[in-house]
Tab-separated table of C-alpha atoms in Angstrom:
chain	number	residue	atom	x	y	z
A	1	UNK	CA	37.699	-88.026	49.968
A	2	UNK	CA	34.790	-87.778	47.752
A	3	UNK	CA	35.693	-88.415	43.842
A	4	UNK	CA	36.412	-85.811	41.612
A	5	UNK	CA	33.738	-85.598	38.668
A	6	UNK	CA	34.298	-84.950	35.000
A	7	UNK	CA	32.266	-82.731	32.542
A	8	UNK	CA	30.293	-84.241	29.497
A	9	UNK	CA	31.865	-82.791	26.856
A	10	UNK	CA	31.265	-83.565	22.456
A	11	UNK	CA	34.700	-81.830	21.032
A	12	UNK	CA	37.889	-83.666	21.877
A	13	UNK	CA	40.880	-81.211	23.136
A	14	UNK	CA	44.554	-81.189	22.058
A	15	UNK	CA	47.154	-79.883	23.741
A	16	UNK	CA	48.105	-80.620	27.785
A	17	UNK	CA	45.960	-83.419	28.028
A	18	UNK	CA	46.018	-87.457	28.549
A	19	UNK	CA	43.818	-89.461	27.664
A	20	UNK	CA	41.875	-93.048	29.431
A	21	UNK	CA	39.524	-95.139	28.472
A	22	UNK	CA	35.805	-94.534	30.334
A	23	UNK	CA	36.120	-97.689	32.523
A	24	UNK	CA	32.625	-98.759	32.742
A	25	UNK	CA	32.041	-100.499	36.203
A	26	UNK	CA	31.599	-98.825	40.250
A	27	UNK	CA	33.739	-95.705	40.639
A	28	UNK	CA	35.698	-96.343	44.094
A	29	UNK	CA	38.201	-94.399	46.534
A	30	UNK	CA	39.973	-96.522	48.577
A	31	UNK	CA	42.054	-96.361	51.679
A	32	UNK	CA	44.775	-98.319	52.655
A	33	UNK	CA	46.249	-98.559	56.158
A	34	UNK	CA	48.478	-100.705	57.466
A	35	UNK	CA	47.091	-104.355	56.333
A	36	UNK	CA	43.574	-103.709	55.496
A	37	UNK	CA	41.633	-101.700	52.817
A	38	UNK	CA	38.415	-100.141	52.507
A	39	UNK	CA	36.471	-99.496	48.937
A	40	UNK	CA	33.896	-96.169	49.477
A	41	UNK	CA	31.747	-95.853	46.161
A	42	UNK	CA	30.633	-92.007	44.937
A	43	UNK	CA	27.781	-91.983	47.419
A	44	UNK	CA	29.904	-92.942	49.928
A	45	UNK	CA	28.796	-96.448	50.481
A	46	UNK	CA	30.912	-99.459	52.154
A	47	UNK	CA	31.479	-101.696	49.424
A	48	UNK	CA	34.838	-103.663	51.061
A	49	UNK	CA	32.304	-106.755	51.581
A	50	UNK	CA	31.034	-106.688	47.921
A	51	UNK	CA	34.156	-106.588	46.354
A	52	UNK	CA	36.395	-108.371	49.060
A	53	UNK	CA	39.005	-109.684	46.753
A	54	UNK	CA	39.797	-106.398	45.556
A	55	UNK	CA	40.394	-105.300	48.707
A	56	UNK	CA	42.307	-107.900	49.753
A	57	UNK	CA	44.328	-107.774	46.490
A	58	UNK	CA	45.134	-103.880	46.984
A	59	UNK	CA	46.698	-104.206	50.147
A	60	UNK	CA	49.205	-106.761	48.116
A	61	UNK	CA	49.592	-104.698	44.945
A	62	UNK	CA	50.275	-100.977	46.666
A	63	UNK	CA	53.992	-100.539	48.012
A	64	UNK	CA	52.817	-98.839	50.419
A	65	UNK	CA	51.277	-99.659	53.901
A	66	UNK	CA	49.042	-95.901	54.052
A	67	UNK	CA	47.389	-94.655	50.760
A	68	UNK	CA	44.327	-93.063	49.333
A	69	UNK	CA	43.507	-93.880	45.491
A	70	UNK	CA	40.946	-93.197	43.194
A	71	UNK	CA	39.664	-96.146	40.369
A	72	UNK	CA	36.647	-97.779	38.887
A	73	UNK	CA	36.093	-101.472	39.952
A	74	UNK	CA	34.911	-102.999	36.441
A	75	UNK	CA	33.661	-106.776	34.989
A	76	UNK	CA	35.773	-108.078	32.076
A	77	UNK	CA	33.376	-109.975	29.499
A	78	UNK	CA	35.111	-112.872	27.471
A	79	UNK	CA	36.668	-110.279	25.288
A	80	UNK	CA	38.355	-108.753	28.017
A	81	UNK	CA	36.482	-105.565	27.795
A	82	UNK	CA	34.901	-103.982	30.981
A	83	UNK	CA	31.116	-104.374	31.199
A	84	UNK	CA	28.726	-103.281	33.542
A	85	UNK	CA	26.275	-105.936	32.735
A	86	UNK	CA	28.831	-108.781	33.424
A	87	UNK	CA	29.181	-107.225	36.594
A	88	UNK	CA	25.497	-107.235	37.321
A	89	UNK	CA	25.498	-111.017	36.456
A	90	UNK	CA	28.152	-111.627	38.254
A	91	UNK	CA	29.020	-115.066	37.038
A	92	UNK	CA	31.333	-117.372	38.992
A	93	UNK	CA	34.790	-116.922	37.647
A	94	UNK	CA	33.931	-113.471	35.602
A	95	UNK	CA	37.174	-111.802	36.372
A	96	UNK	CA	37.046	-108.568	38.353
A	97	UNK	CA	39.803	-105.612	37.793
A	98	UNK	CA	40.220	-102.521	40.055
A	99	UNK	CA	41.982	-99.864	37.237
A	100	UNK	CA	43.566	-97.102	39.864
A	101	UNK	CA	44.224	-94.231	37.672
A	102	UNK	CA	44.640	-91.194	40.789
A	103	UNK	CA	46.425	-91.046	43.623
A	104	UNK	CA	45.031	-88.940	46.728
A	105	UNK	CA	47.225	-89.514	49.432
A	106	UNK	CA	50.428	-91.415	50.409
A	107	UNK	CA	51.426	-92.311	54.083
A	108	UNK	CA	49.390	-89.570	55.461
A	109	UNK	CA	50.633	-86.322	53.333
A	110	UNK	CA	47.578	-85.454	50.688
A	111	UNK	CA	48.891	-85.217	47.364
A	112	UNK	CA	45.310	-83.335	45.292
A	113	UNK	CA	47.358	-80.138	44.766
A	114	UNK	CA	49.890	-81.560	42.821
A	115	UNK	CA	49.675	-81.756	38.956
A	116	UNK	CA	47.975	-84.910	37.593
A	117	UNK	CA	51.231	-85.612	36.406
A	118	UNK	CA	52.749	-85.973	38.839
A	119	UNK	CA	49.988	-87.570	41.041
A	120	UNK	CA	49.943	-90.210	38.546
A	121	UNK	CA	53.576	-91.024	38.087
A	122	UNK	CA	53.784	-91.302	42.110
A	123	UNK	CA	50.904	-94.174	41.459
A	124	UNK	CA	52.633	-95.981	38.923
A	125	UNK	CA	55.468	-96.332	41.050
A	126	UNK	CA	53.420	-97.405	44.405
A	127	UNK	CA	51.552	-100.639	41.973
A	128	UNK	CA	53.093	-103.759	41.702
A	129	UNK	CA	52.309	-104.545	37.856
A	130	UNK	CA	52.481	-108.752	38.532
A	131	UNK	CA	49.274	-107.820	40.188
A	132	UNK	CA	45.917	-109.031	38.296
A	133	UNK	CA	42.912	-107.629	39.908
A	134	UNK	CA	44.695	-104.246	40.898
A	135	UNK	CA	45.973	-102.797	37.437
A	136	UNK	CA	47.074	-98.893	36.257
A	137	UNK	CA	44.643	-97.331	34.260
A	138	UNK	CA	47.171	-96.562	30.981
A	139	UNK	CA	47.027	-92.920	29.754
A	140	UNK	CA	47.475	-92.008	25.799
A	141	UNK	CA	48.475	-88.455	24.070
A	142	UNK	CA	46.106	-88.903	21.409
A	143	UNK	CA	42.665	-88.532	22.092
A	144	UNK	CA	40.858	-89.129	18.948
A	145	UNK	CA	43.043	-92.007	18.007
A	146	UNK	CA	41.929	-93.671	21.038
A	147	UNK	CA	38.353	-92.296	20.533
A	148	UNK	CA	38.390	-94.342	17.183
A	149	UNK	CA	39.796	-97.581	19.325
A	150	UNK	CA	36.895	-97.077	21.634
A	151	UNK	CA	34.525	-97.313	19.168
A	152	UNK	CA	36.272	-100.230	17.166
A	153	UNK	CA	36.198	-102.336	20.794
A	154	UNK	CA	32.781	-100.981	21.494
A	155	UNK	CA	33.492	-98.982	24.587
A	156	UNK	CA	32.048	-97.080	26.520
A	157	UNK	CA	34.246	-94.017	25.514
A	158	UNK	CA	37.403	-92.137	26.848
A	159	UNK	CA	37.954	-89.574	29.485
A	160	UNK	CA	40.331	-86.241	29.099
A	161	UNK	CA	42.034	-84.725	31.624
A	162	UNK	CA	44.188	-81.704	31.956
A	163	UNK	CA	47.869	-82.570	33.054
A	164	UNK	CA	48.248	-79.971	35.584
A	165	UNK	CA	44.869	-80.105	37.129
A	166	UNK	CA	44.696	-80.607	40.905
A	167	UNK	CA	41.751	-83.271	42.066
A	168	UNK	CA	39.019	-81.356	43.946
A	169	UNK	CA	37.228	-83.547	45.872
A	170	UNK	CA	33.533	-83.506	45.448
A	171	UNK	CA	33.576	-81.301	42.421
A	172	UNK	CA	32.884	-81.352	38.801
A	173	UNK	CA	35.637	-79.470	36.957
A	174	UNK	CA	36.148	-78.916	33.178
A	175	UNK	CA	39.412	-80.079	33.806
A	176	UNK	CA	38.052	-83.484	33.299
A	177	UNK	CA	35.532	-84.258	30.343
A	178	UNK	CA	34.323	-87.544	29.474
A	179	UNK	CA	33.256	-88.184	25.811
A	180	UNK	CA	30.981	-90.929	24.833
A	181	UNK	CA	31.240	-93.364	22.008
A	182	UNK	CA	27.806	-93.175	20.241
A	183	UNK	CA	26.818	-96.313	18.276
A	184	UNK	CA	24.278	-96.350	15.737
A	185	UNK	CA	22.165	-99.224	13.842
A	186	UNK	CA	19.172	-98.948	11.885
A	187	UNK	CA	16.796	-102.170	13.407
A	188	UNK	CA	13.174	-103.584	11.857
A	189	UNK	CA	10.396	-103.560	14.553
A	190	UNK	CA	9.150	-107.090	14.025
A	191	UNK	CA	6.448	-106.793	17.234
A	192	UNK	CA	5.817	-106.189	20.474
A	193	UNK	CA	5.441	-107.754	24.026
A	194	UNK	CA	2.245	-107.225	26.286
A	195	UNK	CA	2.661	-104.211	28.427
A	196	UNK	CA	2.733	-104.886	32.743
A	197	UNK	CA	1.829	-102.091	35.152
A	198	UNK	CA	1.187	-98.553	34.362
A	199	UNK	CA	1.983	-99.921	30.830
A	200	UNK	CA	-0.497	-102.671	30.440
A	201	UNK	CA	-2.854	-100.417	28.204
A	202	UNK	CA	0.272	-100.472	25.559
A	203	UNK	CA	3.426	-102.635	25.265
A	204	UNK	CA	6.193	-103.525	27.257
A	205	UNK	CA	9.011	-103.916	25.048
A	206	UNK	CA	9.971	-103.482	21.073
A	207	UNK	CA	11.059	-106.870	18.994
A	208	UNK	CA	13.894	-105.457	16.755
A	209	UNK	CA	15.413	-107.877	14.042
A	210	UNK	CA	18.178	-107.112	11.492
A	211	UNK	CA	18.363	-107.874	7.777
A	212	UNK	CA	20.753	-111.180	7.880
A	213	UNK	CA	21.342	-113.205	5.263
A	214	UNK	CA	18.545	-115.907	5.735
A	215	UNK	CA	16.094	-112.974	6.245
A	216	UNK	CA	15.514	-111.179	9.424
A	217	UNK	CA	17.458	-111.927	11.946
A	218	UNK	CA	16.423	-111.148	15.983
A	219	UNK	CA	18.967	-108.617	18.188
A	220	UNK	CA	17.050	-108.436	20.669
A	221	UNK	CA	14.002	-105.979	23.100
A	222	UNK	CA	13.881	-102.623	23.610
A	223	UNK	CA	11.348	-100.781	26.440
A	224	UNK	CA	13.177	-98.028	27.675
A	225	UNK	CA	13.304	-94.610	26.173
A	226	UNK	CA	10.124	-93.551	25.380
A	227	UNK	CA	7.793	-91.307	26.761
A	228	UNK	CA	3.847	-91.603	27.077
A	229	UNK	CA	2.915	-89.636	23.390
A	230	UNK	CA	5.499	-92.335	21.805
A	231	UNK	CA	4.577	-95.199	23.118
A	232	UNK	CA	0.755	-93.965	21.970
């Protein structure tokens, strides 16, 4: 099964929808069968090596010996949020989560034409909750409420999703939409760093500082974003 794909979308719905939070880590389907498991990523690469616990952990956590399920593998920083760049870093004892939030298949009968519903109710009966690393991905009614949560935890946003949509496989389907939680933050440019490469005529990177309250106070580089007229 290749993962179903959501819309970008700006205007929350209301009505027959639930709502997640945009996990923020390596989507994965993965198949059970009998005691071992195997984690496919949206390109359809083998990543049961790279994230071996998880696998290992799944076969434990679904009561089930044959499924299919759909999740995002995801980092936790020290706040317990999901990061992408934790994951990257991947720092010896940075605690690694699979959050299953669609079920495909169960003991060899395909489930993707049944309502999300009811996919998802199946799933939350098949996980064994004690589990750590394999979790449910909770759903909410109110998307804007959790919209505003997003943003307090500095997410990366929430996803909507229709509650009698089927999954297609492969496909991107309004019945899906993902909504993004944009931050903004007005920075000082305090200087630059020598440009490398095709950018050694110019710089490399941005010094940004914030007003703190012993003066300015450094957040941080920035060298992605612009294009040739900007950076001229």
């Amino acid at each position: 099964y290749r993962p179903m794909l959501a819309t970008p979308s700006e205007e929350i719905p209301r009505g027959d929808w639930l709502y997640e939070i945009k996990w923020d880590g390596y989507r994965i389907v993965a198949t059970v069968a009998g005691s071992e498991a195997t984690l496919r990523s949206r390109k359809d690469q083998d990543y049961t090596k790279r994230f071996e616990n998880v696998a290992k952990e799944l076969v434990k956590a679904v009561k089930t010996p044959d499924c299919v399920v759909d999740g995002e593998v995801c980092a936790l920083d020290e706040e317990g949020r999901p990061s992408f760049s934790a994951m990257q870093q991947a720092k010896t004892g940075t605690p690694i989560v699979y959050y299953l939030f669609d079920l495909l298949e169960v003991e060899g009968e395909p489930v993707v034409d049944l309502p999300l519903s009811e996919r998802r109710a199946r799933l939350e009966k098949l996980i064994d909750r004690r589990n750590r690393t394999i979790q449910f991905s909770e759903a909410f009614d109110d998307g804007p409420g959790l919209m505003r949560a997003a943003r307090e935890r500095r997410l990366e946003g929430i996803m909507g999703k229709r509650l009698d949509s089927r999954y297609l496989p492969g496909k991107r389907s309004r019945d899906w939409l993902k909504f993004k939680a944009h931050f903004e933050q007005e920075f000082v440019i305090a200087g630059y760093t020598r440009g490398k490469g095709r950018r050694e005529w110019s710089f490399g990177s941005l010094v940004l500082a914030v007003q703190g309250e012993n003066g300015l106070q450094y957040v941080g580089n920035v060298g992605t974003g612009f294009d040739d007229d900007e950076i001229e």
